[in-house]
Coordinates of C-alpha atoms and ligand atoms in Angstrom, one line a residue:
M1 CA -8.6 20.2 -28.3
S2 CA -12.2 19.0 -28.0
K3 CA -14.1 20.6 -25.1
K4 CA -16.3 17.5 -24.8
I5 CA -13.4 15.2 -24.3
V6 CA -11.9 17.5 -21.6
E7 CA -15.3 17.7 -19.9
S8 CA -15.6 13.9 -19.9
Y9 CA -12.1 13.5 -18.4
K10 CA -12.8 16.1 -15.7
N11 CA -16.1 14.4 -14.8
K12 CA -14.2 11.2 -14.3
L13 CA -11.6 12.9 -12.1
A14 CA -14.3 14.5 -10.1
Q15 CA -15.6 11.1 -9.1
E16 CA -12.2 9.8 -8.1
E17 CA -9.9 10.2 -5.1
G18 CA -6.1 9.6 -4.9
W19 CA -4.9 10.8 -8.3
L20 CA -2.2 13.4 -8.3
I21 CA -0.5 16.0 -10.5
K22 CA 3.2 16.6 -9.7
Q23 CA 4.2 20.0 -11.1
G24 CA 7.8 20.6 -12.4
A25 CA 8.8 16.9 -12.4
Q26 CA 11.9 16.1 -14.5
I27 CA 10.4 13.1 -16.2
R28 CA 6.7 12.9 -17.3
I29 CA 5.2 9.5 -17.9
A30 CA 2.0 8.7 -19.7
L31 CA 0.9 5.4 -18.2
C32 CA -1.5 3.8 -20.8
Y33 CA -3.9 1.0 -20.2
P34 CA -5.1 -0.5 -23.5
N35 CA -8.8 -0.6 -22.5
T36 CA -11.4 1.8 -21.3
H37 CA -11.2 3.6 -17.9
A38 CA -14.0 1.4 -16.5
I39 CA -12.0 -1.8 -17.2
G40 CA -8.5 -0.4 -16.6
M41 CA -9.3 0.8 -13.1
A42 CA -10.0 -2.8 -12.1
N43 CA -6.4 -3.7 -13.0
L44 CA -4.1 -3.9 -10.1
G45 CA -1.0 -3.8 -12.3
L46 CA -2.1 -0.3 -13.5
H47 CA -2.6 1.0 -9.9
T48 CA 0.7 -0.5 -8.9
M49 CA 2.7 1.2 -11.7
Y50 CA 0.9 4.5 -11.1
E51 CA 1.9 4.4 -7.4
L52 CA 5.5 3.2 -8.0
F53 CA 6.2 5.8 -10.7
N54 CA 4.7 8.6 -8.6
K55 CA 6.8 7.6 -5.6
I56 CA 9.9 8.6 -7.5
P57 CA 10.5 12.4 -6.8
E58 CA 11.8 13.1 -10.3
V59 CA 8.7 11.6 -12.0
S60 CA 5.2 12.7 -12.6
C61 CA 2.9 9.9 -13.9
E62 CA -0.5 10.3 -15.4
R63 CA -3.0 7.8 -16.7
V64 CA -4.3 7.3 -20.2
F65 CA -7.1 5.0 -21.3
L66 CA -8.6 3.8 -24.5
P67 CA -11.5 6.3 -25.0
D68 CA -15.0 5.0 -24.4
A69 CA -17.5 5.0 -27.3
D70 CA -18.7 8.6 -26.8
E71 CA -15.1 9.9 -26.3
M72 CA -13.9 8.0 -29.4
R73 CA -16.6 9.6 -31.5
E74 CA -15.4 13.0 -30.3
Y75 CA -11.7 12.1 -30.9
E76 CA -12.6 11.1 -34.5
K77 CA -14.8 14.1 -35.1
S78 CA -12.4 16.7 -33.7
R79 CA -9.2 14.9 -34.9
A80 CA -7.7 15.6 -31.4
S81 CA -4.7 13.5 -30.4
L82 CA -5.0 11.2 -27.4
L83 CA -4.9 13.0 -24.0
S84 CA -3.9 12.0 -20.6
L85 CA -6.6 11.9 -17.9
E86 CA -5.1 14.0 -15.2
T87 CA -4.0 17.1 -17.1
Q88 CA -5.5 16.4 -20.5
T89 CA -2.1 16.8 -22.2
P90 CA -1.4 15.1 -25.5
I91 CA 0.6 12.0 -24.8
R92 CA 3.0 12.7 -27.6
D93 CA 4.3 15.6 -25.3
F94 CA 5.3 13.2 -22.5
D95 CA 8.9 11.9 -22.1
I96 CA 7.8 8.3 -21.7
V97 CA 4.7 6.5 -22.9
A98 CA 4.5 3.3 -20.9
F99 CA 1.8 0.6 -21.7
S100 CA 0.7 -1.8 -19.0
I101 CA -0.5 -4.9 -21.0
S102 CA -1.9 -7.8 -19.1
F103 CA -3.7 -9.6 -22.0
E104 CA -2.5 -10.1 -25.5
T105 CA -6.1 -9.5 -26.6
D106 CA -5.5 -5.8 -25.8
Y107 CA -2.7 -5.5 -28.4
L108 CA -5.0 -4.0 -31.0
N109 CA -6.1 -1.4 -28.5
M110 CA -2.5 -0.5 -27.8
A111 CA -1.9 0.1 -31.5
R112 CA -5.1 2.1 -31.8
M113 CA -4.0 4.3 -28.9
L114 CA -0.6 4.9 -30.6
R115 CA -2.4 5.8 -33.8
L116 CA -4.7 8.2 -32.0
S117 CA -1.8 9.8 -30.2
G118 CA -0.1 10.8 -33.5
I119 CA 3.1 9.0 -32.4
P120 CA 4.4 6.8 -35.2
V121 CA 3.4 3.2 -34.5
W122 CA 6.6 1.6 -35.7
S123 CA 9.7 2.3 -33.6
K124 CA 11.8 2.6 -36.7
D125 CA 9.8 5.7 -37.8
R126 CA 10.3 7.6 -34.5
N127 CA 13.1 10.0 -33.7
H128 CA 14.6 11.8 -30.7
F129 CA 11.6 14.1 -30.5
H130 CA 9.2 11.3 -29.8
P131 CA 8.6 9.9 -26.4
L132 CA 10.3 6.6 -25.3
I133 CA 7.7 3.8 -25.9
I134 CA 7.8 1.1 -23.2
M135 CA 5.6 -1.9 -22.9
G136 CA 5.3 -3.9 -19.6
G137 CA 2.9 -6.3 -18.0
A138 CA 2.4 -10.0 -18.0
A139 CA 1.5 -10.4 -21.7
S140 CA 4.5 -8.4 -23.0
F141 CA 7.2 -10.3 -21.2
L142 CA 5.6 -13.7 -21.8
N143 CA 6.3 -13.3 -25.5
P144 CA 7.5 -9.8 -26.4
E145 CA 7.9 -10.6 -30.1
P146 CA 4.5 -9.7 -31.5
I147 CA 4.9 -6.2 -30.2
A148 CA 8.7 -5.9 -30.5
D149 CA 8.6 -3.6 -33.6
F150 CA 6.3 -1.1 -31.9
T151 CA 8.4 -0.8 -28.9
D152 CA 11.7 0.9 -27.8
V153 CA 12.0 -1.1 -24.5
I154 CA 10.0 -4.1 -23.2
A155 CA 10.0 -4.5 -19.4
V156 CA 10.8 -8.1 -18.7
G157 CA 9.5 -8.8 -15.2
E158 CA 8.0 -7.1 -12.3
G159 CA 7.4 -3.4 -11.8
E160 CA 8.6 -3.1 -8.2
V161 CA 12.2 -3.7 -9.5
L162 CA 12.0 -2.2 -13.0
A163 CA 10.4 1.1 -12.4
F164 CA 13.3 2.4 -10.3
Q165 CA 16.0 0.9 -12.6
L166 CA 14.4 2.5 -15.6
I167 CA 14.3 6.0 -14.1
D168 CA 17.8 5.6 -12.7
S169 CA 19.1 4.8 -16.2
I170 CA 17.3 7.7 -17.8
L171 CA 18.5 10.2 -15.1
Q172 CA 22.1 9.2 -15.9
G173 CA 21.5 11.3 -19.1
G174 CA 22.4 10.8 -22.8
D175 CA 20.3 10.6 -25.9
K176 CA 17.7 7.9 -26.7
E177 CA 20.3 5.5 -28.2
E178 CA 22.6 5.8 -25.1
I179 CA 19.7 5.2 -22.7
L180 CA 18.5 2.2 -24.7
L181 CA 22.0 0.7 -24.7
R182 CA 22.4 1.3 -21.0
L183 CA 19.1 -0.4 -20.2
A184 CA 19.9 -3.4 -22.5
R185 CA 23.3 -3.9 -20.9
I186 CA 21.7 -4.3 -17.4
G187 CA 21.2 -7.9 -18.7
R188 CA 18.0 -8.5 -16.8
G189 CA 14.7 -6.8 -17.1
F190 CA 15.0 -4.6 -20.2
Y191 CA 14.7 -6.0 -23.8
V192 CA 15.5 -3.5 -26.5
P193 CA 14.3 -5.2 -29.8
S194 CA 16.2 -2.8 -32.0
L195 CA 19.5 -4.0 -30.6
Y196 CA 19.0 -7.5 -32.0
D197 CA 19.1 -9.0 -35.5
V198 CA 16.7 -11.9 -35.9
I199 CA 18.1 -14.6 -38.2
Y200 CA 15.5 -16.9 -39.8
N201 CA 15.8 -20.4 -41.2
D202 CA 14.5 -21.1 -44.8
D203 CA 11.3 -22.5 -43.4
G204 CA 10.5 -19.3 -41.6
T205 CA 11.3 -20.4 -38.1
A206 CA 13.8 -18.3 -36.1
F207 CA 17.4 -19.5 -36.1
D208 CA 19.0 -17.1 -33.6
Y209 CA 18.9 -13.6 -32.1
L210 CA 22.2 -11.7 -32.5
P211 CA 22.9 -8.8 -30.2
R212 CA 24.0 -5.7 -32.3
A213 CA 26.3 -4.2 -29.6
D214 CA 28.8 -5.3 -27.0
G215 CA 27.4 -6.1 -23.6
V216 CA 23.9 -6.7 -24.9
P217 CA 22.9 -10.1 -23.6
K218 CA 21.9 -13.1 -25.8
R219 CA 18.9 -13.6 -23.6
V220 CA 17.2 -11.1 -21.3
G221 CA 16.7 -12.3 -17.8
R222 CA 13.4 -11.8 -16.0
A223 CA 13.5 -9.4 -13.0
L224 CA 11.4 -10.2 -10.0
A225 CA 10.6 -8.8 -6.6
A226 CA 12.9 -10.8 -4.4
V227 CA 12.3 -9.1 -1.1
N228 CA 9.0 -10.8 -0.7
P229 CA 9.4 -14.0 1.3
K230 CA 8.9 -17.3 -0.6
E231 CA 5.7 -18.8 0.3
G232 CA 7.1 -22.2 1.4
T233 CA 10.0 -20.7 3.4
L234 CA 7.6 -18.6 5.4
R235 CA 5.2 -21.5 5.9
R236 CA 8.0 -23.8 7.1
A237 CA 9.4 -21.2 9.5
I238 CA 5.9 -20.7 11.1
K239 CA 5.2 -24.5 11.2
R240 CA 8.5 -25.3 12.8
G241 CA 8.3 -22.6 15.3
E242 CA 11.4 -20.8 13.9
N243 CA 10.1 -17.5 15.2
E244 CA 13.1 -15.4 14.6
L245 CA 13.3 -16.4 11.0
A246 CA 9.5 -16.0 10.5
E247 CA 9.5 -12.6 12.1
F248 CA 12.5 -11.6 10.0
L249 CA 10.7 -12.7 6.8
K250 CA 7.5 -10.9 7.7
N251 CA 9.2 -7.7 8.5
Q252 CA 11.0 -6.9 5.3
D253 CA 10.3 -3.5 3.8
I254 CA 7.8 -4.8 1.3
F255 CA 5.7 -2.9 -1.2
C256 CA 2.1 -4.0 -1.0
P257 CA 0.4 -3.7 -4.4
S258 CA -3.1 -2.2 -3.8
T259 CA -5.7 0.2 -5.1
A260 CA -4.0 3.6 -5.6
V261 CA -6.9 5.6 -7.0
W262 CA -10.4 5.3 -5.6
S263 CA -12.7 5.1 -8.6
P264 CA -16.1 4.0 -7.6
Q265 CA -17.5 4.3 -11.1
A266 CA -15.1 1.7 -12.5
E267 CA -15.6 -2.1 -12.4
M268 CA -14.9 -3.3 -8.9
G269 CA -14.1 0.3 -8.1
D270 CA -16.2 0.1 -4.9
R271 CA -13.6 -2.1 -3.2
L272 CA -10.0 -2.0 -2.0
L273 CA -8.0 -4.5 -4.1
V274 CA -4.9 -5.9 -2.4
E275 CA -2.4 -8.4 -3.9
I276 CA -1.7 -10.9 -1.2
S277 CA 0.6 -13.2 -3.1
R278 CA 2.1 -13.7 -6.5
G279 CA 2.5 -17.0 -8.4
C280 CA 1.0 -20.4 -7.7
S281 CA 2.9 -23.5 -6.6
Q282 CA 0.8 -26.2 -8.3
G283 CA 2.5 -26.2 -11.7
C284 CA -0.7 -26.7 -13.8
R285 CA 1.0 -27.3 -17.2
F286 CA -1.3 -24.9 -19.2
C287 CA -1.0 -22.0 -16.8
W288 CA 1.3 -19.2 -17.8
A289 CA 0.6 -17.2 -14.6
G290 CA 1.9 -20.0 -12.4
Y291 CA 5.3 -20.6 -14.2
N292 CA 6.0 -17.0 -15.1
Y293 CA 5.7 -15.8 -11.5
Y294 CA 7.8 -18.6 -10.0
P295 CA 8.7 -18.8 -7.2
P296 CA 5.4 -18.1 -5.4
R297 CA 5.9 -15.2 -3.0
V298 CA 3.7 -13.5 -0.5
V299 CA 3.0 -10.1 1.0
P300 CA 3.1 -10.5 4.8
A301 CA -0.2 -10.2 6.7
K302 CA 0.9 -7.0 8.5
D303 CA 1.3 -5.1 5.3
I304 CA -2.1 -6.3 3.9
L305 CA -3.8 -5.4 7.2
A306 CA -2.2 -2.0 7.4
K307 CA -3.6 -1.2 3.9
A308 CA -7.0 -2.6 5.0
A309 CA -7.0 -0.4 8.1
E310 CA -6.0 2.7 6.1
W311 CA -8.9 2.2 3.7
R312 CA -11.7 1.1 6.1
G313 CA -13.1 4.6 6.4
K314 CA -13.8 4.6 2.6
T315 CA -15.1 1.1 2.0
N316 CA -16.2 -2.1 3.7
K317 CA -15.4 -4.2 0.7
I318 CA -12.0 -5.8 0.0
G319 CA -10.8 -8.0 -2.9
L320 CA -7.9 -10.3 -2.2
V321 CA -5.9 -10.7 -5.4
S322 CA -3.9 -13.8 -5.8
T323 CA -3.6 -16.9 -8.0
A324 CA -3.8 -19.1 -4.9
V325 CA -5.4 -17.3 -1.9
C326 CA -5.4 -20.2 0.5
D327 CA -1.7 -21.0 0.0
H328 CA -0.8 -17.8 1.9
P329 CA 0.9 -19.0 5.2
E330 CA -0.9 -16.3 7.1
I331 CA -4.3 -16.6 5.5
S332 CA -6.1 -17.4 8.8
T333 CA -4.8 -14.2 10.4
I334 CA -5.6 -12.2 7.3
L335 CA -9.2 -13.4 7.2
S336 CA -9.9 -13.2 10.9
E337 CA -8.5 -9.7 11.2
L338 CA -10.4 -8.5 8.1
R339 CA -13.6 -9.9 9.5
K340 CA -12.9 -8.1 12.8
M341 CA -12.7 -4.9 10.7
D342 CA -16.1 -5.8 9.3
Y343 CA -14.9 -6.1 5.8
R344 CA -16.9 -8.0 3.1
I345 CA -14.2 -10.2 1.5
T346 CA -14.0 -11.4 -2.1
V347 CA -11.2 -13.2 -3.8
S348 CA -9.9 -13.1 -7.3
S349 CA -9.7 -16.9 -7.8
L350 CA -10.1 -20.0 -5.8
R351 CA -8.0 -23.2 -6.0
L352 CA -10.2 -26.1 -5.2
D353 CA -7.8 -28.3 -3.4
Q354 CA -6.9 -25.7 -0.8
I355 CA -10.2 -24.1 -0.1
S356 CA -10.7 -23.8 3.6
D357 CA -13.8 -23.7 5.8
E358 CA -12.6 -20.5 7.1
L359 CA -12.4 -18.8 3.7
L360 CA -15.7 -20.3 2.6
D361 CA -17.4 -18.8 5.8
A362 CA -15.8 -15.4 5.0
L363 CA -17.1 -15.5 1.4
V364 CA -20.6 -16.5 2.5
E365 CA -20.6 -13.7 4.9
S366 CA -19.6 -11.2 2.2
K367 CA -22.7 -12.1 0.2
D368 CA -21.3 -10.7 -3.0
Q369 CA -18.9 -13.4 -4.0
Q370 CA -19.9 -15.9 -6.7
I371 CA -17.8 -19.0 -6.2
A372 CA -16.0 -19.8 -9.4
V373 CA -14.0 -23.0 -9.5
A374 CA -11.9 -24.5 -12.2
P375 CA -12.1 -28.3 -12.7
E376 CA -10.8 -27.6 -16.3
T377 CA -12.1 -31.0 -17.5
G378 CA -14.4 -33.8 -16.5
S379 CA -11.7 -36.5 -16.9
D380 CA -9.3 -37.5 -14.1
R381 CA -6.8 -38.7 -16.7
L382 CA -6.8 -35.4 -18.6
R383 CA -6.4 -33.6 -15.3
R384 CA -3.2 -35.5 -14.8
V385 CA -2.1 -34.5 -18.3
I386 CA -2.4 -30.9 -17.3
N387 CA -1.0 -31.6 -13.8
K388 CA -4.2 -30.5 -12.0
N389 CA -4.1 -33.0 -9.2
L390 CA -7.7 -33.4 -8.2
T391 CA -10.2 -36.1 -8.8
N392 CA -13.9 -35.7 -9.8
D393 CA -14.9 -37.1 -6.3
E394 CA -12.9 -34.3 -4.6
I395 CA -14.4 -31.7 -6.9
V396 CA -17.9 -32.8 -6.1
D397 CA -17.1 -32.8 -2.3
I398 CA -15.7 -29.3 -2.4
C399 CA -18.7 -28.0 -4.4
G400 CA -20.8 -29.7 -1.7
S401 CA -19.3 -27.7 1.1
V402 CA -20.0 -24.5 -0.9
F403 CA -23.7 -25.6 -1.4
D404 CA -24.1 -26.6 2.3
R405 CA -23.4 -23.0 3.3
G406 CA -26.3 -21.8 1.2
M407 CA -24.3 -20.7 -1.8
L408 CA -26.2 -22.7 -4.4
T409 CA -24.7 -21.2 -7.5
V410 CA -21.2 -22.0 -8.7
K411 CA -19.4 -21.2 -11.9
L412 CA -17.2 -23.9 -13.4
Y413 CA -14.3 -23.2 -15.7
M414 CA -13.7 -25.9 -18.3
M415 CA -11.4 -26.3 -21.2
V416 CA -11.9 -28.0 -24.6
G417 CA -9.2 -29.0 -27.0
L418 CA -6.5 -30.1 -24.4
P419 CA -3.7 -32.3 -25.7
T420 CA -4.5 -36.0 -25.9
E421 CA -8.3 -35.3 -25.4
T422 CA -10.7 -37.9 -26.6
E423 CA -14.5 -38.0 -27.0
E424 CA -14.7 -40.0 -23.8
D425 CA -12.9 -37.2 -21.9
L426 CA -15.5 -34.8 -23.2
D427 CA -18.4 -37.0 -22.2
E428 CA -17.0 -37.2 -18.7
M429 CA -17.7 -33.4 -18.4
F430 CA -21.4 -34.2 -18.6
V431 CA -21.1 -36.8 -15.8
L432 CA -19.2 -34.4 -13.6
V433 CA -21.6 -31.5 -14.1
E434 CA -24.6 -33.8 -13.5
R435 CA -23.1 -35.0 -10.2
I436 CA -22.4 -31.4 -9.1
K437 CA -26.0 -30.4 -10.1
D438 CA -27.4 -33.3 -8.1
R439 CA -25.3 -32.3 -5.0
M440 CA -26.6 -28.7 -5.4
L441 CA -30.2 -29.9 -5.5
E442 CA -29.7 -32.1 -2.4
A443 CA -28.2 -29.2 -0.5
G444 CA -31.0 -26.9 -1.9
K445 CA -33.7 -28.9 -0.1
K446 CA -32.4 -27.6 3.2
F447 CA -32.7 -24.0 2.1
G448 CA -36.0 -24.5 0.1
R449 CA -34.5 -23.3 -3.2
A450 CA -32.4 -24.5 -6.1
G451 CA -29.3 -22.8 -7.5
K452 CA -27.6 -22.9 -10.8
I453 CA -24.4 -24.4 -12.3
I454 CA -22.8 -21.9 -14.7
T455 CA -20.3 -23.6 -17.0
S456 CA -17.8 -21.5 -18.8
L457 CA -16.1 -23.3 -21.7
N458 CA -12.8 -22.0 -23.2
G459 CA -10.7 -23.4 -25.9
F460 CA -7.2 -24.5 -24.7
V461 CA -4.6 -22.0 -25.9
P462 CA -0.9 -23.2 -25.5
K463 CA 1.1 -20.5 -23.8
P464 CA 4.8 -19.6 -24.0
N465 CA 7.1 -20.7 -21.2
T466 CA 4.8 -23.5 -20.1
P467 CA 5.3 -27.2 -20.6
L468 CA 2.6 -27.2 -23.3
Q469 CA 4.3 -24.5 -25.3
W470 CA 5.4 -27.0 -28.0
D471 CA 1.8 -28.1 -28.7
A472 CA -0.4 -26.9 -31.5
I473 CA -3.8 -25.4 -30.7
C474 CA -6.7 -27.7 -31.7
D475 CA -7.7 -27.1 -35.4
E476 CA -10.3 -24.3 -35.5
K477 CA -13.0 -26.4 -37.2
E478 CA -12.4 -29.3 -34.9
L479 CA -12.4 -27.0 -31.8
K480 CA -15.7 -25.4 -33.0
Q481 CA -17.3 -28.9 -33.3
K482 CA -16.0 -29.9 -29.9
I483 CA -17.4 -26.8 -28.2
K484 CA -20.7 -27.3 -30.0
Y485 CA -20.8 -30.9 -28.8
V486 CA -20.1 -30.0 -25.2
C487 CA -22.5 -27.1 -25.2
K488 CA -25.3 -29.3 -26.5
G489 CA -24.6 -32.0 -23.9
L490 CA -24.4 -29.6 -21.0
S491 CA -27.5 -27.6 -21.9
R492 CA -29.5 -30.8 -21.6
I493 CA -28.8 -30.9 -17.9
P494 CA -31.4 -29.1 -15.8
N495 CA -30.2 -26.1 -13.7
V496 CA -27.1 -25.7 -15.9
E497 CA -26.3 -22.6 -17.9
V498 CA -23.6 -22.7 -20.6
R499 CA -21.3 -19.9 -21.6
F500 CA -18.5 -20.4 -24.1
M501 CA -15.7 -18.7 -25.9
S502 CA -15.6 -19.2 -29.7
A503 CA -13.0 -21.2 -31.4
R504 CA -12.2 -18.1 -33.4
I505 CA -11.3 -16.1 -30.3
A506 CA -9.1 -18.9 -29.0
H507 CA -7.2 -19.0 -32.3
E508 CA -6.8 -15.2 -32.2
Q509 CA -5.3 -15.5 -28.7
A510 CA -3.0 -18.2 -29.8
L511 CA -1.7 -16.1 -32.7
F512 CA -1.0 -13.1 -30.5
S513 CA 0.6 -15.2 -27.7
S514 CA 2.8 -17.6 -29.7
G515 CA 3.6 -15.5 -32.8
D516 CA 6.9 -14.0 -33.9
R517 CA 7.9 -10.5 -34.9
S518 CA 5.9 -10.6 -38.1
I519 CA 2.7 -10.6 -36.1
A520 CA 3.2 -6.9 -35.4
K521 CA 2.1 -6.3 -39.1
V522 CA -1.2 -8.1 -38.4
I523 CA -1.7 -6.1 -35.2
E524 CA -1.1 -2.7 -37.0
S525 CA -3.2 -3.7 -39.9
A526 CA -6.1 -4.9 -37.8
A527 CA -6.0 -1.8 -35.6
R528 CA -6.2 0.3 -38.8
L529 CA -9.0 -1.9 -40.3
K530 CA -11.3 -1.4 -37.2
G531 CA -10.3 -4.7 -35.6
N532 CA -11.0 -7.0 -38.6
L533 CA -8.4 -9.7 -38.2
N534 CA -9.4 -11.6 -41.4
D535 CA -8.8 -8.5 -43.5
A536 CA -5.5 -7.9 -41.7
L537 CA -4.3 -11.4 -42.4
R538 CA -5.3 -11.0 -46.0
E539 CA -3.5 -7.7 -46.3
T540 CA -0.3 -8.9 -44.6
G541 CA -0.3 -12.4 -46.3
I542 CA 0.6 -13.9 -42.9
D543 CA -0.5 -17.6 -42.4
P544 CA -1.7 -17.8 -38.8
K545 CA -1.5 -21.6 -38.8
F546 CA 2.3 -21.4 -39.1
H547 CA 2.3 -19.8 -35.7
T548 CA -0.5 -21.6 -33.9
S549 CA -1.1 -25.0 -35.5
R550 CA 2.3 -26.7 -35.6
N551 CA 3.5 -29.1 -33.0
R552 CA 7.0 -27.7 -32.5
E553 CA 10.2 -29.7 -32.3
Y554 CA 12.2 -29.5 -29.0
G555 CA 15.1 -28.2 -31.1
E556 CA 13.1 -25.2 -32.6
F557 CA 14.2 -21.8 -31.5
L558 CA 11.0 -20.4 -30.0
P559 CA 10.4 -16.7 -30.6
W560 CA 9.9 -16.0 -26.9
S561 CA 13.3 -17.6 -26.1
I562 CA 14.8 -14.1 -26.1
V563 CA 13.3 -13.9 -22.6
D564 CA 15.0 -16.0 -20.0
S565 CA 12.2 -16.7 -17.5
G566 CA 14.6 -18.8 -15.5
L567 CA 12.7 -22.0 -16.3
S568 CA 15.2 -24.5 -17.7
F569 CA 14.7 -26.2 -21.0
E570 CA 15.2 -29.7 -19.4
F571 CA 12.5 -28.9 -16.8
L572 CA 9.9 -27.8 -19.3
K573 CA 10.7 -30.7 -21.7
T574 CA 10.4 -33.3 -18.9
E575 CA 7.1 -31.8 -17.8
H576 CA 5.9 -31.9 -21.4
E577 CA 6.9 -35.6 -21.7
K578 CA 5.1 -36.4 -18.5
A579 CA 2.0 -34.7 -19.8
R580 CA 2.0 -37.0 -22.8
E581 CA 2.0 -39.9 -20.4
A582 CA -0.6 -38.4 -18.0
L583 CA 1.9 -38.4 -15.1
S584 CA 1.6 -35.7 -12.5
S585 CA 4.4 -33.8 -10.8
K586 CA 4.9 -32.3 -7.3
P587 CA 4.2 -28.7 -6.7
C588 CA 6.9 -26.0 -6.4
P589 CA 8.0 -26.1 -2.8
A590 CA 8.9 -22.4 -2.8
V591 CA 11.7 -23.0 -0.3
E592 CA 15.3 -22.0 -0.3
K593 CA 17.9 -24.2 -2.0
C594 CA 15.5 -25.8 -4.4
T595 CA 16.8 -26.1 -8.0
T596 CA 14.0 -28.1 -9.6
C597 CA 12.8 -25.7 -12.4
G598 CA 15.8 -23.5 -12.6
V599 CA 14.2 -20.2 -11.5
C600 CA 15.6 -19.9 -8.0
P601 CA 19.3 -20.7 -8.9
T602 CA 19.2 -17.7 -11.2
T603 CA 17.6 -15.3 -8.7
W604 CA 17.9 -16.5 -5.1
L605 CA 20.7 -18.8 -4.2
A606 CA 24.0 -17.4 -3.1
D607 CA 25.9 -20.2 -4.9
A608 CA 24.5 -19.4 -8.3
S609 CA 27.0 -19.8 -11.1
P610 CA 29.1 -16.7 -11.9
G611 CA 27.5 -14.2 -14.3
L612 CA 24.0 -14.8 -13.0
I613 CA 22.7 -11.7 -11.3
Q614 CA 21.7 -12.0 -7.6
I615 CA 18.9 -9.7 -7.0
Q616 CA 18.1 -10.9 -3.5
P617 CA 19.4 -8.3 -1.1
A618 CA 22.6 -9.6 0.8
K619 CA 21.1 -9.2 4.3
V620 CA 18.1 -11.5 3.4
R621 CA 20.5 -14.1 1.9
E622 CA 22.6 -14.1 5.0
A623 CA 19.6 -14.4 7.3
I624 CA 18.2 -17.3 5.3
A625 CA 21.6 -19.1 4.9
A626 CA 22.0 -18.9 8.7
A627 CA 18.6 -20.6 9.3
F628 CA 19.3 -23.6 7.0
Ligands
LIG701 S1 13.6 -23.7 -8.2 FE1 12.2 -24.9 -6.9 S2 11.4 -23.4 -5.4 FE2 12.3 -22.2 -7.1 S3 10.6 -21.8 -8.4 FE3 11.6 -23.7 -9.2 S4 10.5 -25.4 -8.2 FE4 9.9 -23.5 -7.1

């Protein structure tokens, strides 16, 4: 074991608070984040799983990160195998190695960490003496296929439910095969790739997935935290003065995901991060986070404020994590109470249409929030294609209210290569950014200074389980030209800074998010070849265009169909057809007894068809049914 690596880990621990070592636990879990400590500790999913696993008396969970550059040099020099942070134990000695993967771009790091640990990368090469390898997190259940061959179990859904089910199943005993079969037979939440034969058509597309054992489901349902109130149900109860129901919903025993380990050296490590809601109601057709966390649910204000009070002695900075901060039915209470506690508030993302004066005031007060907004495009028509229901006039007005508060710099997220995009659509970006810049200069006169418009351009990447999942990504050469054209046009506008993601990176993302099982070979090869994807594609002979650059037929069996996210085929197809005609759709109401997209009938409603698992606790169902 390298002394330098141990020293480096001990130094990190010395700067942290809140980590723990549980001696004598029955099950030891190495919780791996496929990026460095500095980046991983800013990920709320990692904190959440660390806290959830360690809550279980029989479990001891330690963290593992991709070594930083100095540590990696030491690992290579000493040929040491990858160690956990807390006790510097080789991760191959743990019972479970669980990866938390939020982004498909981290797949290569995951494979590098497995290689470094000395654990065989391919599940078929592992035996009973190796730890159980589990992958969880948003990327892995959106489309588990590119990492299926590395993995014993893929967690399909949310950790609040799955952590306990996983440990319960393991504690029931048996060998690896028995545990895997038991997990697969739950029917929801655990996908065991080795228990399926994938049948392919002659053209290389998937034909079907055949379960290899009785009781293993054809499709694996997504498990979700159903004790959290639906956003619309709580909002309606508050608005209608249904106090009893509102109080009932707010007083469930709810887990509030938040920072578990105080790690001031890490990115955003100087603030308490709290998830205030999950999912977004708007249904932007490109957004995987919206659809795959349907229905939008909230953490009640009392739980958020209790966390804030607990941490106030340590920090005066709080980051509210949510895809739609202002949609929280209790956002006013949350903001005013946090301001009373003298917190400096930042938010993870802002949705333009809902931004309130109250939130803007809180952000101005905090001084360290850069406002980032996402018009996505400069064309009102194209915004209807993606179901982002805002006009350019509204966007300029909203930016204006930011500038009028003296915040004269905004970041604008834009996409290039959207379906049906024309050159005129791209030109409209210049007009929109010019208008926003003029509005900034006008407001700047009052403050005697000028600000900056930072535009961030990304190539559109079609994501699984969204209405645009059937679309091809814009051809790489064409995407490159479009990005160049927009960059050139925007950089001519004064006070505008342009940042962009390369067409290459967009295509890499598309391959890892929409590929099938064969992509694991590319990931393994690229991890071995120091991240060189071109060499990996050459070595494996895989044609990336087959996976990324075809418009898929509605009848094609999509690789990610093995996961049943709850979204019905008819809903996604209708939304896709409406996108083609630039027709917008209403947001998800997030209320009881809605069946629009198919998610709630399979998770919430008492009258769901037989065979569908009801994970809403009976007492909650009864209370809600009584109120409607
Ligand atoms: S069924 Fe209705 S409330 Fe439930 S997620 Fe779908 S659109 Fe939202």
